[in-house]
XYZ file of C-alpha atoms in Angstrom:
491
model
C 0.000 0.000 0.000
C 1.721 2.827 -0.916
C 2.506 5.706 2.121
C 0.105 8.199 1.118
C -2.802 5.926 2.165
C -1.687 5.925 5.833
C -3.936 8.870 6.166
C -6.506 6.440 6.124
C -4.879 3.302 8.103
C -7.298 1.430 10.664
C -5.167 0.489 13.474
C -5.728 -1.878 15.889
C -6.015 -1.248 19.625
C -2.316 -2.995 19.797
C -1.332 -0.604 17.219
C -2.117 2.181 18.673
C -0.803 1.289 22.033
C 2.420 0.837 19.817
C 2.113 4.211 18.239
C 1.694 6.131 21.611
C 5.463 3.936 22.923
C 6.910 5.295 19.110
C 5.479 8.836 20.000
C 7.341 8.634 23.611
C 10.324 7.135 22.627
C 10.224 10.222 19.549
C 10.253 12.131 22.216
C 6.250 12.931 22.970
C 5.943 12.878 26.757
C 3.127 10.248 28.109
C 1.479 13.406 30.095
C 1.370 15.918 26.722
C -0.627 13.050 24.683
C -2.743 12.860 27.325
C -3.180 16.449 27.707
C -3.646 16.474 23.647
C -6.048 14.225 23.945
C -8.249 15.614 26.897
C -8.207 18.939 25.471
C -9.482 17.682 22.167
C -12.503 15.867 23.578
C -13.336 19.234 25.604
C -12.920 21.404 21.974
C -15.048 18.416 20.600
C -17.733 18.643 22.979
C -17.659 22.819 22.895
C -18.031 22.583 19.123
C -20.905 20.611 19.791
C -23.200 21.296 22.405
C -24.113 24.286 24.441
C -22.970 24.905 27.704
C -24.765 22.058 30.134
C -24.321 20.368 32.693
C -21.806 17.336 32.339
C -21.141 14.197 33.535
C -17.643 12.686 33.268
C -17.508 8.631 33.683
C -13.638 7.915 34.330
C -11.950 4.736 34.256
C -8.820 3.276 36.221
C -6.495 3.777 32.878
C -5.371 5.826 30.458
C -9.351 6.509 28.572
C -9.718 7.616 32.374
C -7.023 10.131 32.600
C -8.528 11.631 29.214
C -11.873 12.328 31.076
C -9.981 14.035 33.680
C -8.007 16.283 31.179
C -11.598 16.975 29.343
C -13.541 17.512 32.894
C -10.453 20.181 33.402
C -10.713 21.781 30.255
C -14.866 21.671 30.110
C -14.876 23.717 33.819
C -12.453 26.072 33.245
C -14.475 27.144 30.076
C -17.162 27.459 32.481
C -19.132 24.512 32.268
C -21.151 22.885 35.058
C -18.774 19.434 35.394
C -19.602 16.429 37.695
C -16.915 13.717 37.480
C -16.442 9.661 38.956
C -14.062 7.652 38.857
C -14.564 3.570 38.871
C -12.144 2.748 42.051
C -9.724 4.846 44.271
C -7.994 8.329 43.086
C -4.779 6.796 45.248
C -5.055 3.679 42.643
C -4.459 5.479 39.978
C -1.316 5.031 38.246
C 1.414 7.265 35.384
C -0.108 9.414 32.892
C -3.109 9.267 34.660
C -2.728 10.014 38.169
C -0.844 13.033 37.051
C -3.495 14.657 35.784
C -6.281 13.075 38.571
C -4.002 14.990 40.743
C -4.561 18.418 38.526
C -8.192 17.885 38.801
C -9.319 20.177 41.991
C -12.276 19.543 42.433
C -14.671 16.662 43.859
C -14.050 13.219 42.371
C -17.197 11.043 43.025
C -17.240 7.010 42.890
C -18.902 5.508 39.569
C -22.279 5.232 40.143
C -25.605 5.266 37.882
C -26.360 8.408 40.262
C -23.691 10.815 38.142
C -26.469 10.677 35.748
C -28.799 12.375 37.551
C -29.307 16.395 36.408
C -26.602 15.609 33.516
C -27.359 17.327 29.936
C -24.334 15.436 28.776
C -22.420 12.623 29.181
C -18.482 11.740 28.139
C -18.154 7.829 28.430
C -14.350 7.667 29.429
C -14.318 4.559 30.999
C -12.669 1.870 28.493
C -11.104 2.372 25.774
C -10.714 0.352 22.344
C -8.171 -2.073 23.727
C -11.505 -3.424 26.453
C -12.551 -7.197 25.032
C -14.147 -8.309 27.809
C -17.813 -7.360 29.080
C -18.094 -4.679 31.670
C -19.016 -6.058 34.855
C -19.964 -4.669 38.563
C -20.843 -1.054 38.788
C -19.436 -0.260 35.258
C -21.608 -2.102 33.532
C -24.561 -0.954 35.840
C -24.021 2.787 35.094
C -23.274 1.998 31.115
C -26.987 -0.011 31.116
C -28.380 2.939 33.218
C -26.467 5.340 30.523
C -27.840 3.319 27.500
C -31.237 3.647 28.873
C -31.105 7.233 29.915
C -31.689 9.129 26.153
C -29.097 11.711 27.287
C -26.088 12.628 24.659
C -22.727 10.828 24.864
C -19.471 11.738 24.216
C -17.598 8.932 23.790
C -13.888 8.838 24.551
C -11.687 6.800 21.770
C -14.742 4.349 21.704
C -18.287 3.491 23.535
C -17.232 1.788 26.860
C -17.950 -2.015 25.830
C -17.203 -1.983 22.334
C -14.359 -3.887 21.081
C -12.043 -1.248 18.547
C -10.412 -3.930 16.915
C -13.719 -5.766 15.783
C -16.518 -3.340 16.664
C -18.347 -6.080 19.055
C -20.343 -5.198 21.531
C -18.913 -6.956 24.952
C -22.569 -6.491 26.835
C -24.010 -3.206 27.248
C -22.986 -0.143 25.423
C -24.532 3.131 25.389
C -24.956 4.582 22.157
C -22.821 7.829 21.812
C -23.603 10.854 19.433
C -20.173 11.554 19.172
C -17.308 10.007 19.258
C -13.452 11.335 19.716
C -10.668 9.194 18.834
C -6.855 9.993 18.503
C -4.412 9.358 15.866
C -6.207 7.163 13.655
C -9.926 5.368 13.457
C -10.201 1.143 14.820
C -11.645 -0.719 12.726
C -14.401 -1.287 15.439
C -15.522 2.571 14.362
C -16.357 1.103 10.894
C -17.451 -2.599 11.347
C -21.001 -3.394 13.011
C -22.498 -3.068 15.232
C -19.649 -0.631 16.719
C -20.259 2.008 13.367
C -23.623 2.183 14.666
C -23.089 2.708 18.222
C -20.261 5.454 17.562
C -22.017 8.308 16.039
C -19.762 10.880 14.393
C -16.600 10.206 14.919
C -13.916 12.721 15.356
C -10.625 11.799 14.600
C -7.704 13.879 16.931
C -3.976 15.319 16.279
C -2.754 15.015 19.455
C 0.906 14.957 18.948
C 2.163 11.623 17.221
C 3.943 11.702 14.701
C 2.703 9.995 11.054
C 6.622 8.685 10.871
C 5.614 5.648 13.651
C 3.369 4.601 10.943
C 6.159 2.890 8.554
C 7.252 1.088 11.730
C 3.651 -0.401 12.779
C 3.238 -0.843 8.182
C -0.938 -1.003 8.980
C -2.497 -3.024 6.391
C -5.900 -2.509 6.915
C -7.354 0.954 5.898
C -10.889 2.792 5.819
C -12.163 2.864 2.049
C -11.350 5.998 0.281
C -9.953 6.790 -3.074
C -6.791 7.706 -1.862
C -6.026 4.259 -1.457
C -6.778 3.043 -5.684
C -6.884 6.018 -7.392
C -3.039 6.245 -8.407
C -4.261 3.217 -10.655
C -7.996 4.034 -11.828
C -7.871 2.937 -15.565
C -9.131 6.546 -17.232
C -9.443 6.644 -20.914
C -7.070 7.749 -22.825
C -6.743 9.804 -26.088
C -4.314 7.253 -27.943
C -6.791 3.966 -26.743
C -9.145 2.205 -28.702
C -11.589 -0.571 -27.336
C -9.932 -3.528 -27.127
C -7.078 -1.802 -24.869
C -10.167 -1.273 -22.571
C -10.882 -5.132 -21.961
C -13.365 -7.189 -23.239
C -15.358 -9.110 -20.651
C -17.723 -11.924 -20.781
C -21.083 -12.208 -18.572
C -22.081 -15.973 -18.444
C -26.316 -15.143 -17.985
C -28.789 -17.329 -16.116
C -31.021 -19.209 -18.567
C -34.364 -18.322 -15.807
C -32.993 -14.934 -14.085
C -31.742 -12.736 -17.291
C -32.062 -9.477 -15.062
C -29.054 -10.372 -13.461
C -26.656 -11.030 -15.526
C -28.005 -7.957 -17.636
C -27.142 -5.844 -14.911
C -23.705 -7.146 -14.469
C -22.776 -6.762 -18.364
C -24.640 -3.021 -18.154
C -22.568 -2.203 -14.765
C -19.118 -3.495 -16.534
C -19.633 -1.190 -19.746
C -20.354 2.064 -17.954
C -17.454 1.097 -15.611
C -15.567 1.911 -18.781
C -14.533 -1.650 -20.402
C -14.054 -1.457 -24.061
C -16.294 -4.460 -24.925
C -19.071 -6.553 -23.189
C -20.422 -9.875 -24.455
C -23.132 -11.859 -22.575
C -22.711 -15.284 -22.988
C -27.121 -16.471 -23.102
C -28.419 -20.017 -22.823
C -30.637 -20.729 -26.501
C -33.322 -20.215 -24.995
C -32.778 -17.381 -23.132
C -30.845 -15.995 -25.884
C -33.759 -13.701 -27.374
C -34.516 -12.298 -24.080
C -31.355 -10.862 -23.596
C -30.720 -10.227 -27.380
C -33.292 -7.757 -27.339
C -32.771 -6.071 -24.321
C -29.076 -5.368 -25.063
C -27.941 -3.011 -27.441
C -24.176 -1.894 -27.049
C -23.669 -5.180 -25.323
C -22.656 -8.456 -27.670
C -25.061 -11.570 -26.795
C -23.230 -14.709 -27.536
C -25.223 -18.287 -27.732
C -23.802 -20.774 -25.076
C -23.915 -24.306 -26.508
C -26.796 -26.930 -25.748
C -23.909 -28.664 -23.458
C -23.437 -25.776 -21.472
C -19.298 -25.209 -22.280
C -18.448 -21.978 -22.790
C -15.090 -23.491 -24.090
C -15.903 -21.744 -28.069
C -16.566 -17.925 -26.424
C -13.170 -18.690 -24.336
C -11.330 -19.747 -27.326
C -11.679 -15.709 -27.637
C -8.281 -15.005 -25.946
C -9.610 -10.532 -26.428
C -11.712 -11.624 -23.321
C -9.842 -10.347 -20.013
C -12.558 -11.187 -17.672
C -15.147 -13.341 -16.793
C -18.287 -12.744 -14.313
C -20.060 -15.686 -13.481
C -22.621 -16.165 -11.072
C -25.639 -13.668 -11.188
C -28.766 -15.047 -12.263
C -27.237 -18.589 -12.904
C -29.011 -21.193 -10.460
C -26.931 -23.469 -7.969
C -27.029 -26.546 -10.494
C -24.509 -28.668 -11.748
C -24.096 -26.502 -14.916
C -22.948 -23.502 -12.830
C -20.341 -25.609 -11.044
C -18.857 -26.932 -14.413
C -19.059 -23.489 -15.816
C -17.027 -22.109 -13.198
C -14.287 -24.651 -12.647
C -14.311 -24.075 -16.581
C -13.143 -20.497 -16.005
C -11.378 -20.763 -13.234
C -8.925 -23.008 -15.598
C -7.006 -20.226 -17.347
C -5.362 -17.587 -16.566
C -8.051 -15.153 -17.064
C -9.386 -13.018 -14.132
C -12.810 -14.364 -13.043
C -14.935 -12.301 -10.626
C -17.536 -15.170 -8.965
C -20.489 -13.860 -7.665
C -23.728 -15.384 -5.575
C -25.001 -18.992 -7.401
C -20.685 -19.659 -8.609
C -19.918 -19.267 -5.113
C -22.694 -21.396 -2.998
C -22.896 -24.327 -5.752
C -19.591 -25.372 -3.966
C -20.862 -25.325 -0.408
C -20.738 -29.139 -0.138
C -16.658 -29.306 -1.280
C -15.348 -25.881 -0.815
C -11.884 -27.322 -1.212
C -12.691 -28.354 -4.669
C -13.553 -24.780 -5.434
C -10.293 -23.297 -3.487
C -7.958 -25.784 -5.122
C -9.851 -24.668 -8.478
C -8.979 -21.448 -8.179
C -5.210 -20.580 -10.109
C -5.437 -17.700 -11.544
C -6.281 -13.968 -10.477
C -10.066 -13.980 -8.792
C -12.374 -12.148 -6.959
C -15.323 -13.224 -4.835
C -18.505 -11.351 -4.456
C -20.165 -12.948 -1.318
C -22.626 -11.462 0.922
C -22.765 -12.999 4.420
C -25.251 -16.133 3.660
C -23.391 -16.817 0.426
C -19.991 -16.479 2.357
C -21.020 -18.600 5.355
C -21.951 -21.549 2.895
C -17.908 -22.265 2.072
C -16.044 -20.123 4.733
C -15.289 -20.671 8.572
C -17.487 -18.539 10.746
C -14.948 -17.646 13.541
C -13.451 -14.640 14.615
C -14.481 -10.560 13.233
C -16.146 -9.865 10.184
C -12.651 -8.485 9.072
C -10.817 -11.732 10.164
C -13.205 -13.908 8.372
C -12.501 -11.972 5.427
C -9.016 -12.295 5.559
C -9.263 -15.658 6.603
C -11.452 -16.874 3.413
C -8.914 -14.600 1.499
C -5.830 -16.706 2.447
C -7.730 -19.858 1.985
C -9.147 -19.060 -1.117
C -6.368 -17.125 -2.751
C -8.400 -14.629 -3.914
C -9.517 -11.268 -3.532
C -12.573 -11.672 -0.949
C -15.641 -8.467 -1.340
C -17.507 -9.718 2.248
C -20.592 -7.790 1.219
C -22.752 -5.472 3.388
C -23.220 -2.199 5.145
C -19.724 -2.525 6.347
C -18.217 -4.285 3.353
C -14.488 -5.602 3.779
C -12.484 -6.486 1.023
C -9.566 -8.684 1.657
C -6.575 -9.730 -0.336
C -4.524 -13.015 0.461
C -0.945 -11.034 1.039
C -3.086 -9.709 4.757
C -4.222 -6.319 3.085
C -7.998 -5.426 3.366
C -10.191 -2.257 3.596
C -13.213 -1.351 4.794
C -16.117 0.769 3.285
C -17.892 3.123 5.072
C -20.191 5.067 2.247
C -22.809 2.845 1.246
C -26.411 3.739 2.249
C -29.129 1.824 3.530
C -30.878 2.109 -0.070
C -28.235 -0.261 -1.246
C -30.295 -3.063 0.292
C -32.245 -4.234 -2.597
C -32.199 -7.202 -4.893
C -29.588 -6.813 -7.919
C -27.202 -4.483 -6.616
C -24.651 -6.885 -6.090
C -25.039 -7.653 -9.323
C -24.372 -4.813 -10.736
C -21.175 -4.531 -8.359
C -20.066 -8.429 -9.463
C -19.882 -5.768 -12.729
C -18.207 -2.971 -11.828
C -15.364 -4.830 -10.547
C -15.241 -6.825 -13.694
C -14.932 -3.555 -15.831
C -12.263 -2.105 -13.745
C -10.478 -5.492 -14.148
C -10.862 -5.403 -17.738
C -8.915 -2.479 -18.302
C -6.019 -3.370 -16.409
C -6.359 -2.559 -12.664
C -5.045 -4.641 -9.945
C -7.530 -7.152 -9.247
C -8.044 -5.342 -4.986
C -7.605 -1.776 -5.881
C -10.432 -2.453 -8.376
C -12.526 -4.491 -6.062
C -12.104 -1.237 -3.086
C -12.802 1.118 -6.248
C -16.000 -0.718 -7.226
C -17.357 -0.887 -3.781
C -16.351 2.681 -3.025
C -17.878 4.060 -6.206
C -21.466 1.577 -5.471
C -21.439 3.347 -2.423
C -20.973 6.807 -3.628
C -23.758 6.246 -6.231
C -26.573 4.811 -4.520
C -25.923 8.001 -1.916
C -26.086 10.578 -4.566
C -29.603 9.099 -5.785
C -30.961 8.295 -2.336
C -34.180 6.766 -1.705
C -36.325 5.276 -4.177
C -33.110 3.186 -5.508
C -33.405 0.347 -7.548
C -30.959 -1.775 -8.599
C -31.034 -0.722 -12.557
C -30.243 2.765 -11.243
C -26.907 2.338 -10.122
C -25.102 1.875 -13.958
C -26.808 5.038 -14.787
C -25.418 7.040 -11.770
C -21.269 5.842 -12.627
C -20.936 8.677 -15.251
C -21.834 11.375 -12.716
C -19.959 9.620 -9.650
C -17.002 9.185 -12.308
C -16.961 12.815 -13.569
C -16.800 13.935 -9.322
C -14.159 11.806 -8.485
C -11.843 12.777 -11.531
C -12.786 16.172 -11.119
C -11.707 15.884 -7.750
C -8.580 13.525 -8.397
């Protein structure tokens, strides 16, 4: 990944306990990032809210010491500030007992009572590195918080939520806002922890970007920073078959699918398109397609006479096709050569009985479409949404899109990214489809098989929010020459 994209690294909770020791040992005292860090939750919260009465929950570690710094820097700008502490002041230990000790005023034991006459609440109790469930009077005064309605301010994560995965361990109340240092978790991005963050605010308090080519993060929050040093844009000396030709193998029963696919994959900019149709499906598709070729697939079901084409780049299989015997053969039939394949819904689950038949099928360069049932039918279940990814990537050897509102793409070398723009309007039948051919497009002209997979995804997203409700799935193609004209205007 090249260096630029650190701006949008996801670390986890051990990597940023590993960037605060590179920060000290640069030189960065222990007490000025906390004092960074404090002092940007208070300018957070000021930004935010009007004055109010506040309540600051403090832990016994370090997320405690930054409530103390914020509970400072709240009442000296005058605001009404009520602060506990879960255990003894005297228990306290480094970075934060020195700044307990600059808090003069009352410190109060945790207790669901702080709540009481509060406007506002900071949650600075655990912090992302927590991955067990709160228990005792924690967990009492975050189930009292969660039920309260009042407005959180959340401290480098909801106390309860796991940073590095974005579990919930138990109860955790909801925050409105959320301020985290450095860089985001990927619990900020991955579910349910997105939801239970609100905004999040993202704080320079003092480490240096330089720590980051020690920790080399490979996981990173979606953005097109990360691909756009290889986006495929036309150019004034190309003709068409420079741009890629790729094949979509259709369904002989559900033509909409692979119809959206082929439509996605020409506005995505390949040169040329071909649908490969069943006979007797062949007419429908014929005469709904006009810029896109429709090819005949033999009575046997080989596509072995359209591969023979050696133009075609890039094969989609999988939308609209049926989990029969016909779509297994079809795909260990691409999977074969060396031409990238991007496998999609049906191509993926017909292999749910033998999934090792499908990995040790898959040679060549590859990337699978899944959304979570589809996924769960030939991939291990344990661990994160983002280690399952991973996981199915290094299995698999190939690029791995984990669809849904926090999509992760994966890659088998240990990279992966995470989206964070698609809408809730993206929920409806046939846009992954059309995202099985976006990828393929991107493919087709030459990008590397993950950058295009986190450029598809990214740009899915960014359309379905620019139309907003009412979306349909047949929408989406239509959208890419608007989202496309932004992002190069922009690039």
């Amino acid at each position: 990944m090249d260096k630029a994209a650190y701006a949008h690294a996801l670390l986890t909770p051990s990597q940023m306990y590993a960037a605060d020791k590179a920060a000290m040992k640069a030189g960065v005292s222990g007490p000025a990032l906390m004092e960074a860090a404090g002092a940007a939750v208070a300018q957070a919260v000021i930004a935010r809210w009007s004055p109010r009465p506040v309540s600051v929950l403090c832990g016994p570690g370090n997320n405690g010491g930054d409530g103390f710094v914020a509970a400072r820097h709240l009442q000296n700008a005058g605001w009404p500030v009520r602060l506990g502490l879960l255990g003894a002041p005297d228990a306290l230990s480094g970075d934060a007992a020195h700044h307990a000790r600059l808090w003069a005023s009352v410190v109060e034991p945790m207790s669901p009572a702080l709540l009481e006459g509060a406007g506002l609440v900071i949650d600075a109790l655990f912090g992302a590195g927590l991955s067990r469930p709160l228990d005792g009077v924690a967990a009492d005064t975050v189930s009292a918080l969660a039920g309260s309605g009042l407005p959180v301010c959340a401290v480098d994560v909801p106390s309860g939520l796991d940073g590095g995965s974005g579990a919930a361990r138990g109860s955790v109340a909801s925050a409105c806002l959320t301020v985290t240092f450095f860089r985001k978790k990927p619990g900020h991005l991955l579910l349910p922890g997105r939801q239970k963050c609100g905004d999040v605010v993202v704080a320079d308090i003092g480490i240096p970007d330089a720590v980051l080519n020690t920790i080399e993060p490979l996981v990173f929050e979606n953005n097109p920073a990360l691909w756009l040093h290889a986006f495929p844009w036309p150019r004034v000396d190309a003709h068409k078959y420079q741009r890629g030709h790729a094949l979509v193998v259709g369904g002989r029963i559900m033509t909409g699918a692979a119809r959206l696919a082929a439509t996605a994959c020409a506005r995505m900019g390949a040169g040329l398109v071909t649908v490969a149709a069943p006979l007797l499906s062949w007419p429908i598709y014929a005469s709904a397609l006009t810029s896109i070729m429709v090819h005949p697939i033999r009575e046997s079901g080989s596509l072995g006479d359209i591969l023979a084409d050696a133009r075609i780049n890039v094969v989609v299989l999988g939308p609209g096709a049926g989990i029969s015997e016909l779509t297994r053969r079809q795909a260990l039939q691409v999977l074969q050569g060396e031409r990238a394949t991007v496998l999609d819904a049906d191509a993926i689950s017909v292999f749910g009985n033998d999934p090792q038949v499908f990995f040790d099928a898959i040679q060549g360069p590859c990337v699978l479409t899944p959304h979570d049932g589809e996924f769960s039918r030939i991939f291990p279940g344990e661990g994160s949404r983002l280690e399952r990814a991973l996981n199915a990537a290094r299995l698999s050897g190939a690029v791995v899109v984990l669809k849904g509102a926090d999509t992760v793409i994966a890659a088998p070398d240990g990279r992966a990214v995470i989206n964070s723009n698609a809408p809730p309007q993206l929920a409806t039948g046939g846009t992954g489809d059309v995202l099985a051919g976006m990828t393929a497009g991107l493919i087709a002209q030459g990008m590397p098989l993950f950058d295009a997979a986190a450029a598809a995804v990214w740009l899915h997203g960014e359309a379905a929010r620019l139309y907003g409700i009412g979306l349909i799935s047949e929408d989406l193609p239509g959208m890419l020459p608007r989202v496309l004209r932004r992002l190069r205007h922009h690039s």
